[in-house]
CSV table of C-alpha atoms in Angstrom, one decimal:
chain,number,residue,atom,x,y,z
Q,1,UNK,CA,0.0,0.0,0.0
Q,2,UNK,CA,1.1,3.5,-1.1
Q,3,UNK,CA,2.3,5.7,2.0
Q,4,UNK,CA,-0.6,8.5,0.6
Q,5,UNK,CA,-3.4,5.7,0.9
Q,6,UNK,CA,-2.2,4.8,4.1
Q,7,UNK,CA,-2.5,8.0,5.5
Q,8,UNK,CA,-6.3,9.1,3.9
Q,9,UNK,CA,-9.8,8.6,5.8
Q,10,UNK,CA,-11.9,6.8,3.5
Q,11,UNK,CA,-15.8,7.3,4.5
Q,12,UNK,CA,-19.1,6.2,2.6
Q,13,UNK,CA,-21.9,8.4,1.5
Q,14,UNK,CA,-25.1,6.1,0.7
Q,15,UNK,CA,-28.2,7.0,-1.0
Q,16,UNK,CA,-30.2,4.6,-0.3
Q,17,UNK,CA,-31.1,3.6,-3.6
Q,18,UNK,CA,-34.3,1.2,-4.4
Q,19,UNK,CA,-33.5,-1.6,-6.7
Q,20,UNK,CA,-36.6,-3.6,-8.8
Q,21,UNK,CA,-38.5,-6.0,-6.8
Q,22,UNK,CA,-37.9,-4.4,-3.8
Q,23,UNK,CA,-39.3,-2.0,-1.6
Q,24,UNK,CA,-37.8,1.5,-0.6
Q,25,UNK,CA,-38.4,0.4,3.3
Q,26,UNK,CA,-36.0,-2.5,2.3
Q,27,UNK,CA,-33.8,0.6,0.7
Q,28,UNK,CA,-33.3,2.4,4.1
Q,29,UNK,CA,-32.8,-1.2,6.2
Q,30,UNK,CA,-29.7,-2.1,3.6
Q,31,UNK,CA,-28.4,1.6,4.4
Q,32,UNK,CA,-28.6,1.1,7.8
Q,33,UNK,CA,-26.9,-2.6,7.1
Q,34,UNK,CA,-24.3,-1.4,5.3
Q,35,UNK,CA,-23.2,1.1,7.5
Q,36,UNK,CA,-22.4,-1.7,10.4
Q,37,UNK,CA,-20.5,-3.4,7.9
Q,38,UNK,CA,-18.4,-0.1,7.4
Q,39,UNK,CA,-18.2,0.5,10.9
Q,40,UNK,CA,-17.0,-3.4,10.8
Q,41,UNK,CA,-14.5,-2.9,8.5
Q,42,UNK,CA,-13.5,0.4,9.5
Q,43,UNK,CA,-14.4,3.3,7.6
Q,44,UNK,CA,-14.3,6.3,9.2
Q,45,UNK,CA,-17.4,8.0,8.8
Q,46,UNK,CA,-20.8,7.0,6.8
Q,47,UNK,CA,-23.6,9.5,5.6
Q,48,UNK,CA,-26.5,9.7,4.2
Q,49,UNK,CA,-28.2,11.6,1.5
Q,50,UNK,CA,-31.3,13.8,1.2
Q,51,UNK,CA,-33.6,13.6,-2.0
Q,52,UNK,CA,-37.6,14.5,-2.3
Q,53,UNK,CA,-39.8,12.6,-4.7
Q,54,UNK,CA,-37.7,10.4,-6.6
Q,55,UNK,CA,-39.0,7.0,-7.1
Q,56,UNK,CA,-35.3,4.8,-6.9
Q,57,UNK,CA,-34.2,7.3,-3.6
Q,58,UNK,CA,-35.6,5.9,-0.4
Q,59,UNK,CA,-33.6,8.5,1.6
Q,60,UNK,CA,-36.2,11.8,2.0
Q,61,UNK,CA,-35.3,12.3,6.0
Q,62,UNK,CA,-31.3,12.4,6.2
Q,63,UNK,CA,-31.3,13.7,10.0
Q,64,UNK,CA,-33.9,10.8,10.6
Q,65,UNK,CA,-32.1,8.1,9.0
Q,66,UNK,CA,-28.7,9.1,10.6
Q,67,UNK,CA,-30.4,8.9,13.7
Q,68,UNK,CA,-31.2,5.2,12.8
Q,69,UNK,CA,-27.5,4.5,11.6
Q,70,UNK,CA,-25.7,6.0,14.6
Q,71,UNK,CA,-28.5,3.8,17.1
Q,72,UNK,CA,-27.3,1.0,15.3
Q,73,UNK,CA,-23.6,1.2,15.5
Q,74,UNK,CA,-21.2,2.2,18.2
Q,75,UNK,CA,-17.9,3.8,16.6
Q,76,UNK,CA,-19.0,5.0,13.1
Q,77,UNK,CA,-18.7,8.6,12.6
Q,78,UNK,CA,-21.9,9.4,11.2
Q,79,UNK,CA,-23.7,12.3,9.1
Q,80,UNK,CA,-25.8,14.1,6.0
Q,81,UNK,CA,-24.2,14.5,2.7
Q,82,UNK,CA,-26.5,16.3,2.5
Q,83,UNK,CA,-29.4,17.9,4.6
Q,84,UNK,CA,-30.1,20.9,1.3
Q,85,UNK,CA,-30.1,23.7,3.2
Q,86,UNK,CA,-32.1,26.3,0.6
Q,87,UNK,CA,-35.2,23.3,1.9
Q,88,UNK,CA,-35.5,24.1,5.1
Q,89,UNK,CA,-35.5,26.7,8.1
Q,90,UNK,CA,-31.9,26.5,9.9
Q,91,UNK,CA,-33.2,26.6,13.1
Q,92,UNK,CA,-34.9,23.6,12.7
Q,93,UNK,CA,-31.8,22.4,10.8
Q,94,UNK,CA,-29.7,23.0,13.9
Q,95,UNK,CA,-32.2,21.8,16.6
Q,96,UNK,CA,-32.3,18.3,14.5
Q,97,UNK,CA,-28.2,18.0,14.6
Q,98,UNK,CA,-28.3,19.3,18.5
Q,99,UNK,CA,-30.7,16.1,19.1
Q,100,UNK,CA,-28.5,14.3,17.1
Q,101,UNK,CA,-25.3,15.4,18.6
Q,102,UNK,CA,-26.8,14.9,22.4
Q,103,UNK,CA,-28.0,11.4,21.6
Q,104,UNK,CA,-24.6,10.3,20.3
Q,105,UNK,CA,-21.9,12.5,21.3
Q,106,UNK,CA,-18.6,13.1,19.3
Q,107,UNK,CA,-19.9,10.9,16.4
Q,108,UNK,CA,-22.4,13.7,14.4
Q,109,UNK,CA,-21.0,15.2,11.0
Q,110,UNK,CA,-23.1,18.1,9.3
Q,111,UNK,CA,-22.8,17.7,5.9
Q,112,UNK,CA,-24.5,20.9,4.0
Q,113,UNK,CA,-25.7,21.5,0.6
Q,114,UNK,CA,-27.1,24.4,-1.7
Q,115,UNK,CA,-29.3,22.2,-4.0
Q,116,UNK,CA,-33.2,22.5,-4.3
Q,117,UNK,CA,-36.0,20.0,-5.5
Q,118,UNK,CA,-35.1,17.3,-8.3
Q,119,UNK,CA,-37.5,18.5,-10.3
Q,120,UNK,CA,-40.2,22.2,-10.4
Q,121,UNK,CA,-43.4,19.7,-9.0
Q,122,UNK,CA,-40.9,18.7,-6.1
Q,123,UNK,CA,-39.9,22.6,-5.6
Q,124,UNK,CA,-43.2,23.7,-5.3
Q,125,UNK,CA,-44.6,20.9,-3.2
Q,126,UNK,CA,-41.7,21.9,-0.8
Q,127,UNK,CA,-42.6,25.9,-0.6
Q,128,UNK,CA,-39.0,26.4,-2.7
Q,129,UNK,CA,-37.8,27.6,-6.0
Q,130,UNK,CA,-34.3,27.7,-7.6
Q,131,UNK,CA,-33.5,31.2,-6.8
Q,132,UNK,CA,-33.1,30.1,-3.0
Q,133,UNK,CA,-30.3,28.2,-3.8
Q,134,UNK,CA,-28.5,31.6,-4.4
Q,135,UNK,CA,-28.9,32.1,-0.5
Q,136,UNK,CA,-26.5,29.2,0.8
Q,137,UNK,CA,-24.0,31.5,2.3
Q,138,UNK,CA,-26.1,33.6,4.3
Q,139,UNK,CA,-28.5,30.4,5.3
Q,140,UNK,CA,-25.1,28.6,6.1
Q,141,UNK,CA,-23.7,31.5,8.5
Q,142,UNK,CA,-27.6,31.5,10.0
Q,143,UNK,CA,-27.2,28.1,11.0
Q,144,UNK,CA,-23.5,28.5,12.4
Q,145,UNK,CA,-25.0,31.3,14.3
Q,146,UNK,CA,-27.9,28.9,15.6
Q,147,UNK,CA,-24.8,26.7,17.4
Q,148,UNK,CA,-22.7,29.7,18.7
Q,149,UNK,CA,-25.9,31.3,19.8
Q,150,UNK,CA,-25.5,34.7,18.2
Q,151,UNK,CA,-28.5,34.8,16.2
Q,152,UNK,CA,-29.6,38.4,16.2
Q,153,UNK,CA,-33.3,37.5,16.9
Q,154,UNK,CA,-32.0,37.0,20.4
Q,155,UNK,CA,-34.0,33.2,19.9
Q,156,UNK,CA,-31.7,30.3,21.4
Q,157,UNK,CA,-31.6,27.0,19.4
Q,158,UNK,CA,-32.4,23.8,21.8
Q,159,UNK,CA,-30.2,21.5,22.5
Q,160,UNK,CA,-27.9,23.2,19.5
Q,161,UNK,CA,-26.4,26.1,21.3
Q,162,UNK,CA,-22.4,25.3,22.4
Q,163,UNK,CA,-22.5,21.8,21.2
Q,164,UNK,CA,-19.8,21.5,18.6
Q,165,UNK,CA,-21.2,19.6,15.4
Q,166,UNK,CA,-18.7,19.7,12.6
Q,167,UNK,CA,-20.1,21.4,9.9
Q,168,UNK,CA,-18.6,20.2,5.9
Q,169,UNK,CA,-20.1,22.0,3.0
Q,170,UNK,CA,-20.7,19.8,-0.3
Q,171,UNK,CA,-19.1,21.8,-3.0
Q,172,UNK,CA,-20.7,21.9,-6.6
Q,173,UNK,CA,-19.9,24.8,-8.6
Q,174,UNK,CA,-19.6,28.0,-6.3
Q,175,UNK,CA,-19.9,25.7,-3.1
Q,176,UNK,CA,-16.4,25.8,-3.0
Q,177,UNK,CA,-15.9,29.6,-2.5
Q,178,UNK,CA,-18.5,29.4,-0.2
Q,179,UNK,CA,-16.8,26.8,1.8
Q,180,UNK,CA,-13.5,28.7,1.8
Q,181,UNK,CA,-14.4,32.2,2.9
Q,182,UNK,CA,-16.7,29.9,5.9
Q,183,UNK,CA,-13.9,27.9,6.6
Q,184,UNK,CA,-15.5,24.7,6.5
Q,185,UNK,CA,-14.1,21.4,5.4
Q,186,UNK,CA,-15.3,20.9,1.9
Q,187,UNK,CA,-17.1,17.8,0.0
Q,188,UNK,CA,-16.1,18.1,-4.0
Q,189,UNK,CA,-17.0,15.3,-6.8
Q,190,UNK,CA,-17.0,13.6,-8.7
Q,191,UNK,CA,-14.6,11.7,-10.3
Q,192,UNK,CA,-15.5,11.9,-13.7
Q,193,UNK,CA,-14.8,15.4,-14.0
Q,194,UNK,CA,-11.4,15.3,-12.8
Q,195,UNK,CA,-10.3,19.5,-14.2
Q,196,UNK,CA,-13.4,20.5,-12.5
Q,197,UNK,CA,-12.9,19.1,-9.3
Q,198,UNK,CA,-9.1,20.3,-9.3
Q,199,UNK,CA,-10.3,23.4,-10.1
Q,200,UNK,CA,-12.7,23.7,-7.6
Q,201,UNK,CA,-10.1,21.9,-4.7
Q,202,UNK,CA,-7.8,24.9,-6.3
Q,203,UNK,CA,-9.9,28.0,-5.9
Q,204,UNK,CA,-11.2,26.4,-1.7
Q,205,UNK,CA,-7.5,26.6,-1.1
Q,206,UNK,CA,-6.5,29.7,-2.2
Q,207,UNK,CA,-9.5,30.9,-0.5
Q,208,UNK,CA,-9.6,29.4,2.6
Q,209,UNK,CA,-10.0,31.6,6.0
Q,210,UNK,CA,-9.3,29.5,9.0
Q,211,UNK,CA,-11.7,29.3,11.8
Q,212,UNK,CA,-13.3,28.1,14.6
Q,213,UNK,CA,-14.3,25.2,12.7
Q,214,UNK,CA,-11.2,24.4,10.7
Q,215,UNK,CA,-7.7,25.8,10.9
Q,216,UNK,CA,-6.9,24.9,7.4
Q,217,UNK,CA,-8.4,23.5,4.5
Q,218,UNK,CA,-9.8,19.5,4.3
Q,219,UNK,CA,-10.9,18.3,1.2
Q,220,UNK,CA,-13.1,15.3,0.8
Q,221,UNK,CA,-13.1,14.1,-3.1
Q,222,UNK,CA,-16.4,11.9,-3.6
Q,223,UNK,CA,-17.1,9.7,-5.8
Q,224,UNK,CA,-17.8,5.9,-7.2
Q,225,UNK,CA,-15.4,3.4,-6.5
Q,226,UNK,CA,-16.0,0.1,-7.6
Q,227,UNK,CA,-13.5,-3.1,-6.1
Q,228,UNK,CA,-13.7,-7.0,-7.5
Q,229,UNK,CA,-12.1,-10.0,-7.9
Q,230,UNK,CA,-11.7,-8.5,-12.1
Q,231,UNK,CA,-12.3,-5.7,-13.9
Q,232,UNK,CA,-14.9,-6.8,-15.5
Q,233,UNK,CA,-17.2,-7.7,-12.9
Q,234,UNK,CA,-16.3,-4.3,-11.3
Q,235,UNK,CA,-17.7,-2.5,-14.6
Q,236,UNK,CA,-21.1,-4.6,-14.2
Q,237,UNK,CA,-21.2,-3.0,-10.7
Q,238,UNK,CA,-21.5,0.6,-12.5
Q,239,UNK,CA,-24.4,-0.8,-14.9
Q,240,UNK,CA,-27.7,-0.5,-13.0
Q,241,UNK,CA,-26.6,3.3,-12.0
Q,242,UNK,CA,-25.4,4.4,-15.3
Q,243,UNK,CA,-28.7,2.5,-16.6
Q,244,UNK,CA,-30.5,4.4,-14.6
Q,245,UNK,CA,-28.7,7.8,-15.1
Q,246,UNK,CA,-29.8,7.7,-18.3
Q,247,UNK,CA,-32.9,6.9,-18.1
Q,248,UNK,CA,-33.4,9.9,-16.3
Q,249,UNK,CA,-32.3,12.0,-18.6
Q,250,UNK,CA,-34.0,10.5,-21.7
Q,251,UNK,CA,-37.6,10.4,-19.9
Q,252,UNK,CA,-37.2,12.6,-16.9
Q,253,UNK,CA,-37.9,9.9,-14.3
Q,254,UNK,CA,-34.7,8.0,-12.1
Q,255,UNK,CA,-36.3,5.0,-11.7
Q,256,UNK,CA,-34.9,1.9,-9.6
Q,257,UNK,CA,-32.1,0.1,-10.7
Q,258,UNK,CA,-32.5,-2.6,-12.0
Q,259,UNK,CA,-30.5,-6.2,-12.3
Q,260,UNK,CA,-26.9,-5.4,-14.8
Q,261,UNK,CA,-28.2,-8.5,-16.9
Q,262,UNK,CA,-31.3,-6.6,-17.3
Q,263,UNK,CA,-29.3,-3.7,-18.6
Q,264,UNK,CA,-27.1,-5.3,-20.9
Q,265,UNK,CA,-30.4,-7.1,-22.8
Q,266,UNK,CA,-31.9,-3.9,-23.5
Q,267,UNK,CA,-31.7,-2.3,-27.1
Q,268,UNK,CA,-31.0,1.2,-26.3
Q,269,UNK,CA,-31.6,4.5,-28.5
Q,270,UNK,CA,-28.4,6.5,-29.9
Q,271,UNK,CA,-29.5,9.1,-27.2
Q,272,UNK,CA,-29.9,6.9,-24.2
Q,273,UNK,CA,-26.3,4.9,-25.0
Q,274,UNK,CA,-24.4,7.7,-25.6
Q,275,UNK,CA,-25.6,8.7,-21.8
Q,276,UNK,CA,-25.5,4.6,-20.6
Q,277,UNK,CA,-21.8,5.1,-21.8
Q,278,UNK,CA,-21.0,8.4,-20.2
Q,279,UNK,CA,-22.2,7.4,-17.3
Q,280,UNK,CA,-19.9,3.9,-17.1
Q,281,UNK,CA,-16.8,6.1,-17.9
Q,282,UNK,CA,-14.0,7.9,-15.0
Q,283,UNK,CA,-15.2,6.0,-12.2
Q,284,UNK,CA,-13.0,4.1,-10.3
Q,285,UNK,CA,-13.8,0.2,-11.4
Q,286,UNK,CA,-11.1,-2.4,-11.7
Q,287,UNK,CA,-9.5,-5.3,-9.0
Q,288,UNK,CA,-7.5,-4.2,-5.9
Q,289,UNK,CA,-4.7,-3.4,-7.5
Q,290,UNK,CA,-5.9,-1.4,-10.3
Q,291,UNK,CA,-7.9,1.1,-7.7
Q,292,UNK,CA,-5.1,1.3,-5.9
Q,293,UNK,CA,-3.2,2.8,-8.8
Q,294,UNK,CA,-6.4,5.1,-9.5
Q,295,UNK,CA,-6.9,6.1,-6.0
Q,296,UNK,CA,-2.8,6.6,-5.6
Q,297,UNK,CA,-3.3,9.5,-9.0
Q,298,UNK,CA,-6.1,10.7,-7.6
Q,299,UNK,CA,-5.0,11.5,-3.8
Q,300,UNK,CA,-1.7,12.7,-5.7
Q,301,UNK,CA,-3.4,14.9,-7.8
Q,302,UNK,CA,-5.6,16.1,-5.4
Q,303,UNK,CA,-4.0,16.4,-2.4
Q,304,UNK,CA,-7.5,15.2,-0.7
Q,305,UNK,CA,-7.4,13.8,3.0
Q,306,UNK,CA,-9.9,12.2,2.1
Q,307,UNK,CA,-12.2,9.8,0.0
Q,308,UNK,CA,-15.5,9.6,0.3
Q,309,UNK,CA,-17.3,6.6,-1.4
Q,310,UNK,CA,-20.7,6.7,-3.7
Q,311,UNK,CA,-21.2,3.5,-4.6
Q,312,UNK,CA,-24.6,2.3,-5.8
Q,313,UNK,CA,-25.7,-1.6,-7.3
Q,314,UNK,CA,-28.3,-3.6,-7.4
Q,315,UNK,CA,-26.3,-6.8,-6.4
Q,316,UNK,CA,-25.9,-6.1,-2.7
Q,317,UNK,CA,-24.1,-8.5,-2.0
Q,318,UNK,CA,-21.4,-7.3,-4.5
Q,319,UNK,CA,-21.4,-4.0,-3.4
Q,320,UNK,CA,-21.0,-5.4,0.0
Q,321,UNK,CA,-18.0,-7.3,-1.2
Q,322,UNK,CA,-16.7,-4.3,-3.1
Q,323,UNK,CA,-16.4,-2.3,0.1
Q,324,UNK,CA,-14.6,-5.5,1.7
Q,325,UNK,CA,-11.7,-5.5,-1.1
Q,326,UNK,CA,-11.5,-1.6,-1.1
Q,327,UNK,CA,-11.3,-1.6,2.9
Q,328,UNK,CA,-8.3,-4.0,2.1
Q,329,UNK,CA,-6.8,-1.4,-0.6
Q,330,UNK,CA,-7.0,1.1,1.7
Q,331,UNK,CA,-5.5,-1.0,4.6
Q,332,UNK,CA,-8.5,-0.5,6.9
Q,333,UNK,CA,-8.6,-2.3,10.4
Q,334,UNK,CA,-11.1,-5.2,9.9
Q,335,UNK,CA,-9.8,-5.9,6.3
Q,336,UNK,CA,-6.9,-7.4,8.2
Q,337,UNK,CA,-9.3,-11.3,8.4
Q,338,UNK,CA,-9.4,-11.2,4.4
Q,339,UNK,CA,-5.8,-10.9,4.0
């Protein structure tokens, strides 16, 4: 194992995704699953994700579902990537992350982010529009403000006020800027678009104000990273997402994803494949040793303390096996029985 490896967190991010034939109840009890299997293994954090109205996302509540994780693991650093802040008030925000913070001290993340409803029915339905995405700073110093109590409406937040939740801000597009002049670690993917993530990692840096939160910059680099026994059967893992990537953005619906066998009998349009292939490509697929290679460029060109893993398949019991062999890569504690 590379020394830079050996010396980066690597955490996972699920989205609770709803696969065909089953349920998105069943969604939410495989996130919850998965995340004592990390803890097991030894990841270092694990988060959820927040998303309104989509028929293959299970995960609407992220503050309710990482209060399920973190009740059913002991160690596991656990968290939002993201609650959306432009969806909601921050006080209420801040008093869910208080409760969560009291109920399992030293363990909460709060990971942040600026996007609105999937789609302008979802938008509406939650009182929102796109504009209010424009608003992230100011919301995001609102809710800081909630924690140090110094909100100027003289309100106090309850539990929140002088409990220390780490606040990380997930960076898409001016994110980053806003992350730096808050001095906040920062979330950036994803992998496919490796100039655009540099460039974002770039501007955060230059940018960066320390503070009470973080005395210099963190950057967590997100994205898939798929592990198994060949290369192959690593690239069928990426399949039922890509499938269902574009599907979305053929008919406007992200549907459940679906068995890779599935997939791969389908005869799909010019349109659809061109977005099928897109959406296989710059991931990180291959065996053990050819993600170590990947993640080795990637941390060097980076300079990320961090990785932060995506994965989504229909085969569970392959994705469970890809975190196993990437725990290994990375030289995690409880990969030590598969070596």
């Amino acid at each position: 194992m590379s020394s830079v490896i050996a010396t980066t967190r690597f955490s996972v991010l699920d989205r609770s995704r709803v696969r065909e034939g089953h349920t998105a109840p069943e969604a939410l009890r495989d996130t919850v699953a998965l995340a004592q299997e990390a803890e097991r293994l030894g990841y270092h954090r694990f988060w959820v994700a927040e998303h309104h109205g989509v028929p293959g996302v299970a995960g609407s509540a992220p503050t309710v579902l990482a209060a399920a994780v973190a009740g059913a693991t002991r160690t596991l650093r656990v968290g939002t990537g993201g609650v959306m802040l432009p969806n909601h008030r921050p006080l209420v925000v801040a008093e869910q992350f208080g409760v969560l913070a009291s109920l399992f001290p030293g363990r909460i993340d709060m990971g942040l982010g600026r996007s609105v409803g999937f789609t302008g029915g979802v938008r509406k339905a939650l009182g929102r529009d796109k504009e209010d995405a424009e608003d992230f700073a100011a919301q995001l110093d609102e809710l800081l403000d909630w924690f140090r109590g110094t909100s100027p409406t003289g309100v106090h937040a309850r539990p929140s006020e002088g409990l220390s939740v780490p606040p990380f801000v997930l960076a898409m597009g001016e994110g980053a800027t806003i992350a730096a002049r808050a001095g906040l670690p920062m979330v950036i993917g994803d992998l496919r678009d490796r100039d655009r993530m540099r460039r974002g990692i770039d501007r955060y840096r230059e940018l960066f104000r320390p503070s009470a939160w973080a005395s210099e910059p963190y950057v967590i680099v997100s994205g898939t990273v798929a592990v198994a026994d060949t290369a192959e059967r690593a690239r069928r893992l990426l399949v039922p997402e890509a499938w269902s990537m574009a599907y979305s953005r053929t008919h406007g619906s992200f549907p459940p994803l679906p068995p890779a066998e599935r997939v791969e009998a389908l005869a799909l349009t010019g349109k659809e494949r061109d977005f099928y292939e897109a959406g296989l490509a710059g991931h990180l697929a291959g065996t053990e040793e050819q993600v170590a290679q990947g993640l080795e460029s990637l941390l060097e060109d980076t300079g990320a303390q961090e990785v932060l893993v995506t994965t989504s398949t229909y085969d569970r019991e392959a994705l469970l096996e890809s975190y196993r062999r990437l725990a290994v890569v990375a030289g995690l504690p409880g990969s030590a029985t598969r070596r």
